[in-house]
JSON list of C-alpha atoms in Angstrom, two decimals:
[
{"chain": "S", "resi": 794, "resn": "LYS", "atom": "CA", "xyz": [-19.21, -51.19, -4.76]},
{"chain": "S", "resi": 795, "resn": "ALA", "atom": "CA", "xyz": [-19.66, -48.11, -6.57]},
{"chain": "S", "resi": 796, "resn": "GLY", "atom": "CA", "xyz": [-17.87, -44.63, -5.21]},
{"chain": "S", "resi": 797, "resn": "VAL", "atom": "CA", "xyz": [-18.28, -41.39, -4.64]},
{"chain": "S", "resi": 798, "resn": "THR", "atom": "CA", "xyz": [-20.91, -39.43, -7.28]},
{"chain": "S", "resi": 799, "resn": "GLN", "atom": "CA", "xyz": [-21.24, -35.81, -7.70]},
{"chain": "S", "resi": 800, "resn": "THR", "atom": "CA", "xyz": [-24.05, -34.34, -10.40]},
{"chain": "S", "resi": 801, "resn": "PRO", "atom": "CA", "xyz": [-23.20, -32.39, -12.36]},
{"chain": "S", "resi": 802, "resn": "ARG", "atom": "CA", "xyz": [-19.90, -33.31, -13.51]},
{"chain": "S", "resi": 803, "resn": "TYR", "atom": "CA", "xyz": [-20.08, -29.61, -14.87]},
{"chain": "S", "resi": 804, "resn": "LEU", "atom": "CA", "xyz": [-22.12, -25.94, -14.13]},
{"chain": "S", "resi": 805, "resn": "ILE", "atom": "CA", "xyz": [-21.96, -23.01, -16.10]},
{"chain": "S", "resi": 806, "resn": "LYS", "atom": "CA", "xyz": [-23.98, -20.32, -13.80]},
{"chain": "S", "resi": 807, "resn": "THR", "atom": "CA", "xyz": [-24.96, -16.34, -14.00]},
{"chain": "S", "resi": 808, "resn": "ARG", "atom": "CA", "xyz": [-23.11, -14.40, -11.17]},
{"chain": "S", "resi": 809, "resn": "GLY", "atom": "CA", "xyz": [-26.20, -13.66, -9.02]},
{"chain": "S", "resi": 810, "resn": "GLN", "atom": "CA", "xyz": [-27.80, -17.34, -9.56]},
{"chain": "S", "resi": 811, "resn": "GLN", "atom": "CA", "xyz": [-27.80, -20.00, -7.22]},
{"chain": "S", "resi": 812, "resn": "VAL", "atom": "CA", "xyz": [-26.65, -23.45, -7.83]},
{"chain": "S", "resi": 813, "resn": "THR", "atom": "CA", "xyz": [-27.04, -26.71, -5.27]},
{"chain": "S", "resi": 814, "resn": "LEU", "atom": "CA", "xyz": [-24.54, -29.04, -6.30]},
{"chain": "S", "resi": 815, "resn": "SER", "atom": "CA", "xyz": [-25.10, -33.22, -5.55]},
{"chain": "S", "resi": 816, "resn": "CYS", "atom": "CA", "xyz": [-23.03, -35.65, -3.65]},
{"chain": "S", "resi": 817, "resn": "SER", "atom": "CA", "xyz": [-23.90, -40.15, -3.32]},
{"chain": "S", "resi": 818, "resn": "PRO", "atom": "CA", "xyz": [-21.62, -41.40, -0.64]},
{"chain": "S", "resi": 819, "resn": "ILE", "atom": "CA", "xyz": [-20.27, -44.80, -0.51]},
{"chain": "S", "resi": 820, "resn": "SER", "atom": "CA", "xyz": [-22.90, -46.86, 0.69]},
{"chain": "S", "resi": 821, "resn": "GLY", "atom": "CA", "xyz": [-22.68, -47.21, 4.47]},
{"chain": "S", "resi": 822, "resn": "HIS", "atom": "CA", "xyz": [-20.79, -44.41, 4.90]},
{"chain": "S", "resi": 823, "resn": "ARG", "atom": "CA", "xyz": [-22.51, -41.62, 6.96]},
{"chain": "S", "resi": 824, "resn": "SER", "atom": "CA", "xyz": [-20.17, -38.99, 7.12]},
{"chain": "S", "resi": 825, "resn": "VAL", "atom": "CA", "xyz": [-19.56, -36.68, 3.96]},
{"chain": "S", "resi": 826, "resn": "SER", "atom": "CA", "xyz": [-17.46, -33.45, 3.45]},
{"chain": "S", "resi": 827, "resn": "TRP", "atom": "CA", "xyz": [-17.00, -30.71, 1.25]},
{"chain": "S", "resi": 828, "resn": "TYR", "atom": "CA", "xyz": [-14.28, -28.59, 0.42]},
{"chain": "S", "resi": 829, "resn": "GLN", "atom": "CA", "xyz": [-13.84, -26.18, -2.53]},
{"chain": "S", "resi": 830, "resn": "GLN", "atom": "CA", "xyz": [-10.83, -25.83, -4.58]},
{"chain": "S", "resi": 831, "resn": "THR", "atom": "CA", "xyz": [-9.12, -23.08, -6.41]},
{"chain": "S", "resi": 832, "resn": "PRO", "atom": "CA", "xyz": [-5.73, -22.19, -8.70]},
{"chain": "S", "resi": 833, "resn": "GLY", "atom": "CA", "xyz": [-5.45, -20.21, -5.57]},
{"chain": "S", "resi": 834, "resn": "GLN", "atom": "CA", "xyz": [-6.62, -20.67, -2.90]},
{"chain": "S", "resi": 835, "resn": "GLY", "atom": "CA", "xyz": [-5.39, -24.66, -3.14]},
{"chain": "S", "resi": 836, "resn": "LEU", "atom": "CA", "xyz": [-8.02, -27.31, -0.57]},
{"chain": "S", "resi": 837, "resn": "GLN", "atom": "CA", "xyz": [-10.18, -25.28, 1.65]},
{"chain": "S", "resi": 838, "resn": "PHE", "atom": "CA", "xyz": [-12.82, -27.24, 4.26]},
{"chain": "S", "resi": 839, "resn": "LEU", "atom": "CA", "xyz": [-16.66, -26.17, 3.95]},
{"chain": "S", "resi": 840, "resn": "PHE", "atom": "CA", "xyz": [-18.47, -28.35, 5.91]},
{"chain": "S", "resi": 841, "resn": "GLU", "atom": "CA", "xyz": [-19.10, -31.65, 7.14]},
{"chain": "S", "resi": 842, "resn": "TYR", "atom": "CA", "xyz": [-22.56, -33.21, 7.91]},
{"chain": "S", "resi": 843, "resn": "PHE", "atom": "CA", "xyz": [-22.96, -36.88, 9.39]},
{"chain": "S", "resi": 844, "resn": "SER", "atom": "CA", "xyz": [-26.07, -37.85, 10.61]},
{"chain": "S", "resi": 845, "resn": "GLU", "atom": "CA", "xyz": [-28.34, -35.25, 8.90]},
{"chain": "S", "resi": 846, "resn": "THR", "atom": "CA", "xyz": [-26.24, -32.86, 10.92]},
{"chain": "S", "resi": 847, "resn": "GLN", "atom": "CA", "xyz": [-23.87, -30.54, 10.75]},
{"chain": "S", "resi": 848, "resn": "ARG", "atom": "CA", "xyz": [-20.63, -32.00, 12.82]},
{"chain": "S", "resi": 849, "resn": "ASN", "atom": "CA", "xyz": [-17.85, -28.97, 11.39]},
{"chain": "S", "resi": 850, "resn": "LYS", "atom": "CA", "xyz": [-17.37, -25.70, 9.38]},
{"chain": "S", "resi": 851, "resn": "GLY", "atom": "CA", "xyz": [-15.23, -24.52, 7.65]},
{"chain": "S", "resi": 852, "resn": "ASN", "atom": "CA", "xyz": [-14.68, -20.44, 7.06]},
{"chain": "S", "resi": 853, "resn": "PHE", "atom": "CA", "xyz": [-16.93, -19.55, 3.94]},
{"chain": "S", "resi": 854, "resn": "PRO", "atom": "CA", "xyz": [-19.46, -17.23, 3.95]},
{"chain": "S", "resi": 855, "resn": "GLY", "atom": "CA", "xyz": [-23.22, -18.09, 5.27]},
{"chain": "S", "resi": 856, "resn": "ARG", "atom": "CA", "xyz": [-23.97, -17.80, 1.34]},
{"chain": "S", "resi": 857, "resn": "PHE", "atom": "CA", "xyz": [-22.61, -21.47, 1.03]},
{"chain": "S", "resi": 858, "resn": "SER", "atom": "CA", "xyz": [-24.83, -23.74, 2.91]},
{"chain": "S", "resi": 859, "resn": "GLY", "atom": "CA", "xyz": [-25.48, -27.75, 3.03]},
{"chain": "S", "resi": 860, "resn": "ARG", "atom": "CA", "xyz": [-27.71, -30.16, 4.08]},
{"chain": "S", "resi": 861, "resn": "GLN", "atom": "CA", "xyz": [-27.55, -33.91, 4.28]},
{"chain": "S", "resi": 862, "resn": "PHE", "atom": "CA", "xyz": [-30.97, -36.32, 4.04]},
{"chain": "S", "resi": 863, "resn": "SER", "atom": "CA", "xyz": [-31.77, -39.50, 5.52]},
{"chain": "S", "resi": 864, "resn": "ASN", "atom": "CA", "xyz": [-30.23, -41.37, 3.26]},
{"chain": "S", "resi": 865, "resn": "SER", "atom": "CA", "xyz": [-26.73, -39.91, 4.12]},
{"chain": "S", "resi": 866, "resn": "ARG", "atom": "CA", "xyz": [-26.37, -38.02, -0.04]},
{"chain": "S", "resi": 867, "resn": "SER", "atom": "CA", "xyz": [-25.23, -34.76, 0.76]},
{"chain": "S", "resi": 868, "resn": "GLU", "atom": "CA", "xyz": [-26.52, -31.50, -1.08]},
{"chain": "S", "resi": 869, "resn": "MET", "atom": "CA", "xyz": [-24.48, -27.85, -1.41]},
{"chain": "S", "resi": 870, "resn": "ASN", "atom": "CA", "xyz": [-25.89, -24.52, -2.37]},
{"chain": "S", "resi": 871, "resn": "VAL", "atom": "CA", "xyz": [-24.75, -21.68, -2.98]},
{"chain": "S", "resi": 872, "resn": "SER", "atom": "CA", "xyz": [-26.53, -18.60, -3.77]},
{"chain": "S", "resi": 873, "resn": "THR", "atom": "CA", "xyz": [-26.30, -15.25, -5.01]},
{"chain": "S", "resi": 874, "resn": "LEU", "atom": "CA", "xyz": [-22.83, -16.77, -6.92]},
{"chain": "S", "resi": 875, "resn": "GLU", "atom": "CA", "xyz": [-19.92, -14.35, -7.28]},
{"chain": "S", "resi": 876, "resn": "LEU", "atom": "CA", "xyz": [-17.24, -14.90, -9.84]},
{"chain": "S", "resi": 877, "resn": "GLY", "atom": "CA", "xyz": [-14.45, -16.20, -7.40]},
{"chain": "S", "resi": 878, "resn": "ASP", "atom": "CA", "xyz": [-16.54, -18.90, -6.74]},
{"chain": "S", "resi": 879, "resn": "SER", "atom": "CA", "xyz": [-15.85, -20.64, -9.92]},
{"chain": "S", "resi": 880, "resn": "ALA", "atom": "CA", "xyz": [-13.65, -24.15, -8.32]},
{"chain": "S", "resi": 881, "resn": "LEU", "atom": "CA", "xyz": [-14.40, -27.40, -8.10]},
{"chain": "S", "resi": 882, "resn": "TYR", "atom": "CA", "xyz": [-16.27, -28.16, -5.47]},
{"chain": "S", "resi": 883, "resn": "LEU", "atom": "CA", "xyz": [-15.39, -31.89, -3.98]},
{"chain": "S", "resi": 884, "resn": "CYS", "atom": "CA", "xyz": [-16.91, -34.18, -1.58]},
{"chain": "S", "resi": 885, "resn": "ALA", "atom": "CA", "xyz": [-15.25, -36.89, 0.24]},
{"chain": "S", "resi": 886, "resn": "SER", "atom": "CA", "xyz": [-17.11, -40.03, 2.32]},
{"chain": "S", "resi": 887, "resn": "SER", "atom": "CA", "xyz": [-16.79, -41.53, 5.23]},
{"chain": "S", "resi": 888, "resn": "GLN", "atom": "CA", "xyz": [-17.76, -44.13, 7.92]},
{"chain": "S", "resi": 889, "resn": "GLN", "atom": "CA", "xyz": [-18.60, -43.16, 11.12]},
{"chain": "S", "resi": 890, "resn": "GLY", "atom": "CA", "xyz": [-16.38, -41.83, 14.22]},
{"chain": "S", "resi": 891, "resn": "GLY", "atom": "CA", "xyz": [-12.68, -43.59, 14.28]},
{"chain": "S", "resi": 892, "resn": "VAL", "atom": "CA", "xyz": [-9.99, -43.91, 12.35]},
{"chain": "S", "resi": 893, "resn": "THR", "atom": "CA", "xyz": [-11.82, -44.05, 9.28]},
{"chain": "S", "resi": 894, "resn": "GLU", "atom": "CA", "xyz": [-10.37, -43.51, 5.29]},
{"chain": "S", "resi": 895, "resn": "ALA", "atom": "CA", "xyz": [-12.14, -40.22, 3.02]},
{"chain": "S", "resi": 896, "resn": "PHE", "atom": "CA", "xyz": [-13.47, -41.33, -0.07]},
{"chain": "S", "resi": 897, "resn": "PHE", "atom": "CA", "xyz": [-13.11, -37.81, -3.08]},
{"chain": "S", "resi": 898, "resn": "GLY", "atom": "CA", "xyz": [-15.97, -37.86, -5.06]},
{"chain": "S", "resi": 899, "resn": "GLN", "atom": "CA", "xyz": [-14.91, -36.82, -9.23]},
{"chain": "S", "resi": 900, "resn": "GLY", "atom": "CA", "xyz": [-16.17, -33.41, -8.22]},
{"chain": "S", "resi": 901, "resn": "THR", "atom": "CA", "xyz": [-18.24, -31.09, -10.33]},
{"chain": "S", "resi": 902, "resn": "ARG", "atom": "CA", "xyz": [-16.47, -28.33, -11.80]},
{"chain": "S", "resi": 903, "resn": "LEU", "atom": "CA", "xyz": [-18.43, -24.53, -11.58]},
{"chain": "S", "resi": 904, "resn": "THR", "atom": "CA", "xyz": [-17.88, -22.24, -13.64]},
{"chain": "S", "resi": 905, "resn": "VAL", "atom": "CA", "xyz": [-19.83, -18.54, -13.12]},
{"chain": "S", "resi": 906, "resn": "VAL", "atom": "CA", "xyz": [-19.29, -16.11, -15.93]},
{"chain": "O", "resi": 291, "resn": "ALA", "atom": "CA", "xyz": [-4.76, -23.52, 14.80]},
{"chain": "O", "resi": 292, "resn": "GLN", "atom": "CA", "xyz": [-3.65, -25.72, 12.32]},
{"chain": "O", "resi": 293, "resn": "SER", "atom": "CA", "xyz": [-1.48, -25.28, 9.19]},
{"chain": "O", "resi": 294, "resn": "VAL", "atom": "CA", "xyz": [0.69, -27.20, 6.18]},
{"chain": "O", "resi": 295, "resn": "THR", "atom": "CA", "xyz": [2.83, -26.00, 4.24]},
{"chain": "O", "resi": 296, "resn": "GLN", "atom": "CA", "xyz": [4.34, -27.83, 1.52]},
{"chain": "O", "resi": 297, "resn": "LEU", "atom": "CA", "xyz": [7.68, -26.34, 0.21]},
{"chain": "O", "resi": 298, "resn": "ASP", "atom": "CA", "xyz": [7.25, -27.09, -3.37]},
{"chain": "O", "resi": 299, "resn": "SER", "atom": "CA", "xyz": [4.92, -26.11, -5.88]},
{"chain": "O", "resi": 300, "resn": "GLN", "atom": "CA", "xyz": [6.69, -27.90, -8.66]},
{"chain": "O", "resi": 301, "resn": "VAL", "atom": "CA", "xyz": [9.25, -30.75, -9.20]},
{"chain": "O", "resi": 302, "resn": "PRO", "atom": "CA", "xyz": [9.66, -31.79, -12.55]},
{"chain": "O", "resi": 303, "resn": "VAL", "atom": "CA", "xyz": [12.15, -35.79, -11.91]},
{"chain": "O", "resi": 304, "resn": "PHE", "atom": "CA", "xyz": [13.10, -38.19, -14.84]},
{"chain": "O", "resi": 305, "resn": "GLU", "atom": "CA", "xyz": [12.26, -41.63, -14.76]},
{"chain": "O", "resi": 306, "resn": "GLU", "atom": "CA", "xyz": [14.06, -43.50, -12.50]},
{"chain": "O", "resi": 307, "resn": "ALA", "atom": "CA", "xyz": [14.95, -41.28, -10.37]},
{"chain": "O", "resi": 308, "resn": "PRO", "atom": "CA", "xyz": [14.10, -40.59, -6.26]},
{"chain": "O", "resi": 309, "resn": "VAL", "atom": "CA", "xyz": [12.06, -38.12, -5.12]},
{"chain": "O", "resi": 310, "resn": "GLU", "atom": "CA", "xyz": [11.23, -35.94, -2.01]},
{"chain": "O", "resi": 311, "resn": "LEU", "atom": "CA", "xyz": [7.78, -34.17, -0.99]},
{"chain": "O", "resi": 312, "resn": "ARG", "atom": "CA", "xyz": [8.13, -31.79, 1.25]},
{"chain": "O", "resi": 313, "resn": "CYS", "atom": "CA", "xyz": [5.40, -31.64, 3.99]},
{"chain": "O", "resi": 314, "resn": "ASN", "atom": "CA", "xyz": [5.57, -29.09, 7.40]},
{"chain": "O", "resi": 315, "resn": "TYR", "atom": "CA", "xyz": [2.53, -29.00, 9.43]},
{"chain": "O", "resi": 316, "resn": "SER", "atom": "CA", "xyz": [1.83, -26.78, 12.26]},
{"chain": "O", "resi": 317, "resn": "SER", "atom": "CA", "xyz": [-0.05, -27.54, 15.08]},
{"chain": "O", "resi": 318, "resn": "SER", "atom": "CA", "xyz": [-0.54, -27.68, 19.25]},
{"chain": "O", "resi": 319, "resn": "VAL", "atom": "CA", "xyz": [-2.35, -30.44, 19.55]},
{"chain": "O", "resi": 320, "resn": "SER", "atom": "CA", "xyz": [-1.94, -34.43, 17.98]},
{"chain": "O", "resi": 321, "resn": "VAL", "atom": "CA", "xyz": [-2.79, -34.71, 14.49]},
{"chain": "O", "resi": 322, "resn": "TYR", "atom": "CA", "xyz": [-3.18, -36.94, 11.99]},
{"chain": "O", "resi": 323, "resn": "LEU", "atom": "CA", "xyz": [-0.69, -37.16, 8.21]},
{"chain": "O", "resi": 324, "resn": "PHE", "atom": "CA", "xyz": [-2.43, -37.67, 5.20]},
{"chain": "O", "resi": 325, "resn": "TRP", "atom": "CA", "xyz": [-1.20, -37.80, 1.59]},
{"chain": "O", "resi": 326, "resn": "TYR", "atom": "CA", "xyz": [-3.38, -37.29, -1.26]},
{"chain": "O", "resi": 327, "resn": "VAL", "atom": "CA", "xyz": [-2.82, -38.12, -5.29]},
{"chain": "O", "resi": 328, "resn": "GLN", "atom": "CA", "xyz": [-4.61, -36.12, -7.88]},
{"chain": "O", "resi": 329, "resn": "TYR", "atom": "CA", "xyz": [-4.98, -36.88, -11.43]},
{"chain": "O", "resi": 330, "resn": "PRO", "atom": "CA", "xyz": [-5.90, -34.06, -13.61]},
{"chain": "O", "resi": 331, "resn": "ASN", "atom": "CA", "xyz": [-9.89, -34.35, -13.98]},
{"chain": "O", "resi": 332, "resn": "GLN", "atom": "CA", "xyz": [-10.44, -36.54, -11.39]},
{"chain": "O", "resi": 333, "resn": "GLY", "atom": "CA", "xyz": [-10.79, -36.27, -7.14]},
{"chain": "O", "resi": 334, "resn": "LEU", "atom": "CA", "xyz": [-8.24, -37.42, -4.50]},
{"chain": "O", "resi": 335, "resn": "GLN", "atom": "CA", "xyz": [-6.60, -40.46, -3.88]},
{"chain": "O", "resi": 336, "resn": "LEU", "atom": "CA", "xyz": [-5.76, -41.63, -0.44]},
{"chain": "O", "resi": 337, "resn": "LEU", "atom": "CA", "xyz": [-2.09, -42.53, -0.80]},
{"chain": "O", "resi": 338, "resn": "LEU", "atom": "CA", "xyz": [-0.83, -42.81, 2.61]},
{"chain": "O", "resi": 339, "resn": "LYS", "atom": "CA", "xyz": [-1.78, -42.10, 6.07]},
{"chain": "O", "resi": 340, "resn": "TYR", "atom": "CA", "xyz": [-0.28, -41.72, 9.32]},
{"chain": "O", "resi": 341, "resn": "LEU", "atom": "CA", "xyz": [-2.45, -42.07, 12.77]},
{"chain": "O", "resi": 342, "resn": "SER", "atom": "CA", "xyz": [0.39, -43.42, 15.00]},
{"chain": "O", "resi": 343, "resn": "GLY", "atom": "CA", "xyz": [2.48, -46.54, 15.44]},
{"chain": "O", "resi": 344, "resn": "SER", "atom": "CA", "xyz": [5.81, -46.51, 13.74]},
{"chain": "O", "resi": 345, "resn": "THR", "atom": "CA", "xyz": [6.29, -43.62, 12.35]},
{"chain": "O", "resi": 346, "resn": "LEU", "atom": "CA", "xyz": [7.44, -44.48, 8.66]},
{"chain": "O", "resi": 347, "resn": "VAL", "atom": "CA", "xyz": [4.52, -45.67, 6.25]},
{"chain": "O", "resi": 348, "resn": "GLU", "atom": "CA", "xyz": [4.37, -46.82, 3.50]},
{"chain": "O", "resi": 349, "resn": "SER", "atom": "CA", "xyz": [2.18, -47.25, 0.38]},
{"chain": "O", "resi": 350, "resn": "ILE", "atom": "CA", "xyz": [1.16, -49.87, -2.35]},
{"chain": "O", "resi": 351, "resn": "ASN", "atom": "CA", "xyz": [2.51, -48.26, -5.14]},
{"chain": "O", "resi": 352, "resn": "GLY", "atom": "CA", "xyz": [6.20, -47.69, -3.88]},
{"chain": "O", "resi": 353, "resn": "PHE", "atom": "CA", "xyz": [6.16, -44.15, -1.82]},
{"chain": "O", "resi": 354, "resn": "GLU", "atom": "CA", "xyz": [6.51, -43.85, 1.51]},
{"chain": "O", "resi": 355, "resn": "ALA", "atom": "CA", "xyz": [6.54, -41.14, 4.36]},
{"chain": "O", "resi": 356, "resn": "GLU", "atom": "CA", "xyz": [8.16, -40.60, 7.50]},
{"chain": "O", "resi": 357, "resn": "PHE", "atom": "CA", "xyz": [6.37, -38.73, 10.68]},
{"chain": "O", "resi": 358, "resn": "ASN", "atom": "CA", "xyz": [9.02, -36.69, 12.37]},
{"chain": "O", "resi": 359, "resn": "LYS", "atom": "CA", "xyz": [7.46, -34.61, 15.03]},
{"chain": "O", "resi": 360, "resn": "SER", "atom": "CA", "xyz": [10.69, -33.07, 16.18]},
{"chain": "O", "resi": 361, "resn": "GLN", "atom": "CA", "xyz": [10.89, -31.32, 12.63]},
{"chain": "O", "resi": 362, "resn": "THR", "atom": "CA", "xyz": [6.92, -31.61, 12.68]},
{"chain": "O", "resi": 363, "resn": "SER", "atom": "CA", "xyz": [7.84, -32.64, 8.94]},
{"chain": "O", "resi": 364, "resn": "PHE", "atom": "CA", "xyz": [5.79, -35.99, 7.16]},
{"chain": "O", "resi": 365, "resn": "HIS", "atom": "CA", "xyz": [7.68, -35.83, 3.26]},
{"chain": "O", "resi": 366, "resn": "LEU", "atom": "CA", "xyz": [6.95, -38.12, 0.69]},
{"chain": "O", "resi": 367, "resn": "ARG", "atom": "CA", "xyz": [9.65, -40.10, -0.87]},
{"chain": "O", "resi": 368, "resn": "LYS", "atom": "CA", "xyz": [10.22, -42.94, -3.77]},
{"chain": "O", "resi": 369, "resn": "PRO", "atom": "CA", "xyz": [13.27, -44.35, -4.58]},
{"chain": "O", "resi": 370, "resn": "SER", "atom": "CA", "xyz": [12.11, -44.46, -8.31]},
{"chain": "O", "resi": 371, "resn": "VAL", "atom": "CA", "xyz": [9.68, -43.17, -10.07]},
{"chain": "O", "resi": 372, "resn": "ASN", "atom": "CA", "xyz": [7.26, -43.99, -12.91]},
{"chain": "O", "resi": 373, "resn": "ILE", "atom": "CA", "xyz": [6.15, -41.34, -15.92]},
{"chain": "O", "resi": 374, "resn": "SER", "atom": "CA", "xyz": [2.46, -42.66, -14.28]},
{"chain": "O", "resi": 375, "resn": "ASP", "atom": "CA", "xyz": [3.21, -41.20, -11.43]},
{"chain": "O", "resi": 376, "resn": "THR", "atom": "CA", "xyz": [3.00, -37.32, -13.13]},
{"chain": "O", "resi": 377, "resn": "ALA", "atom": "CA", "xyz": [0.36, -36.00, -10.67]},
{"chain": "O", "resi": 378, "resn": "GLU", "atom": "CA", "xyz": [-0.23, -33.64, -8.16]},
{"chain": "O", "resi": 379, "resn": "TYR", "atom": "CA", "xyz": [0.25, -34.60, -4.54]},
{"chain": "O", "resi": 380, "resn": "PHE", "atom": "CA", "xyz": [-1.39, -33.05, -1.51]},
{"chain": "O", "resi": 381, "resn": "CYS", "atom": "CA", "xyz": [-0.13, -32.94, 2.47]},
{"chain": "O", "resi": 382, "resn": "ALA", "atom": "CA", "xyz": [-2.63, -33.25, 4.44]},
{"chain": "O", "resi": 383, "resn": "VAL", "atom": "CA", "xyz": [-3.66, -32.37, 9.01]},
{"chain": "O", "resi": 384, "resn": "THR", "atom": "CA", "xyz": [-6.52, -32.94, 10.53]},
{"chain": "O", "resi": 385, "resn": "SER", "atom": "CA", "xyz": [-6.48, -33.31, 15.14]},
{"chain": "O", "resi": 386, "resn": "GLY", "atom": "CA", "xyz": [-10.27, -34.22, 15.13]},
{"chain": "O", "resi": 387, "resn": "TYR", "atom": "CA", "xyz": [-12.71, -37.60, 16.18]},
{"chain": "O", "resi": 388, "resn": "GLY", "atom": "CA", "xyz": [-9.92, -40.25, 15.57]},
{"chain": "O", "resi": 389, "resn": "GLY", "atom": "CA", "xyz": [-8.82, -39.67, 12.11]},
{"chain": "O", "resi": 390, "resn": "SER", "atom": "CA", "xyz": [-12.36, -39.62, 11.10]},
{"chain": "O", "resi": 391, "resn": "GLN", "atom": "CA", "xyz": [-10.53, -37.14, 8.72]},
{"chain": "O", "resi": 392, "resn": "GLY", "atom": "CA", "xyz": [-14.03, -35.14, 8.40]},
{"chain": "O", "resi": 393, "resn": "ASN", "atom": "CA", "xyz": [-12.17, -32.07, 8.38]},
{"chain": "O", "resi": 394, "resn": "LEU", "atom": "CA", "xyz": [-8.72, -31.86, 6.59]},
{"chain": "O", "resi": 395, "resn": "ILE", "atom": "CA", "xyz": [-6.69, -28.95, 6.14]},
{"chain": "O", "resi": 396, "resn": "PHE", "atom": "CA", "xyz": [-4.66, -29.54, 2.83]},
{"chain": "O", "resi": 397, "resn": "GLY", "atom": "CA", "xyz": [-1.23, -27.90, 2.02]},
{"chain": "O", "resi": 398, "resn": "LYS", "atom": "CA", "xyz": [-1.30, -25.97, -1.79]},
{"chain": "O", "resi": 399, "resn": "GLY", "atom": "CA", "xyz": [-0.12, -29.14, -3.53]},
{"chain": "O", "resi": 400, "resn": "THR", "atom": "CA", "xyz": [3.12, -29.86, -5.08]},
{"chain": "O", "resi": 401, "resn": "LYS", "atom": "CA", "xyz": [2.93, -31.09, -9.35]},
{"chain": "O", "resi": 402, "resn": "LEU", "atom": "CA", "xyz": [5.48, -34.36, -10.02]},
{"chain": "O", "resi": 403, "resn": "SER", "atom": "CA", "xyz": [6.18, -33.80, -13.35]},
{"chain": "O", "resi": 404, "resn": "VAL", "atom": "CA", "xyz": [8.04, -37.37, -14.62]},
{"chain": "O", "resi": 405, "resn": "LYS", "atom": "CA", "xyz": [10.44, -36.94, -17.65]},
{"chain": "O", "resi": 406, "resn": "PRO", "atom": "CA", "xyz": [11.40, -39.92, -20.10]}
]
């Protein structure tokens, strides 16, 4: 069974640009969560999608957005990039509801210059 | 609001020595607790979890953690570490959706360095 796949693995963008990251969850998983990992702030929850609906949202500005498609694949978008957006972005998928385990992808390393 | 404190940012230890990585949480509701491990340039892997029942939980590679409600702690222990245990360890908490882990609150992480 394939794991969580995140693409691309590495990205370099310029301040002011926008970026889209992709996450393909494990087959059958309907929940996808996104996290930002930085040396200063650690791991912070961005948002969770379940069956194409945002179910939870962390404390990030509106420049950070996401969506989920009918096949459960998810994308997150960051507009008007800032230097501080440089981070490892991790995606995690899990089955619907109940007591489940979240499986993480290897992440996308975004560098903003 | 929930929060997680990992008391040590770095823990150096010699091979075959015991280790304890400390984790304290703060929450006004019932919680589910997790330990994740992250190897360099990798994502997170679930090491073990406490959802309910026995307060002592174990992983397949020799780690264990004990949920202590009165002390709001969930410390991770291993009686004898290996070089391959060198990694960063994260403690996390959630209270939503019966443990669906849709919204994990993480500690800052503890870097475990095992020396020969």
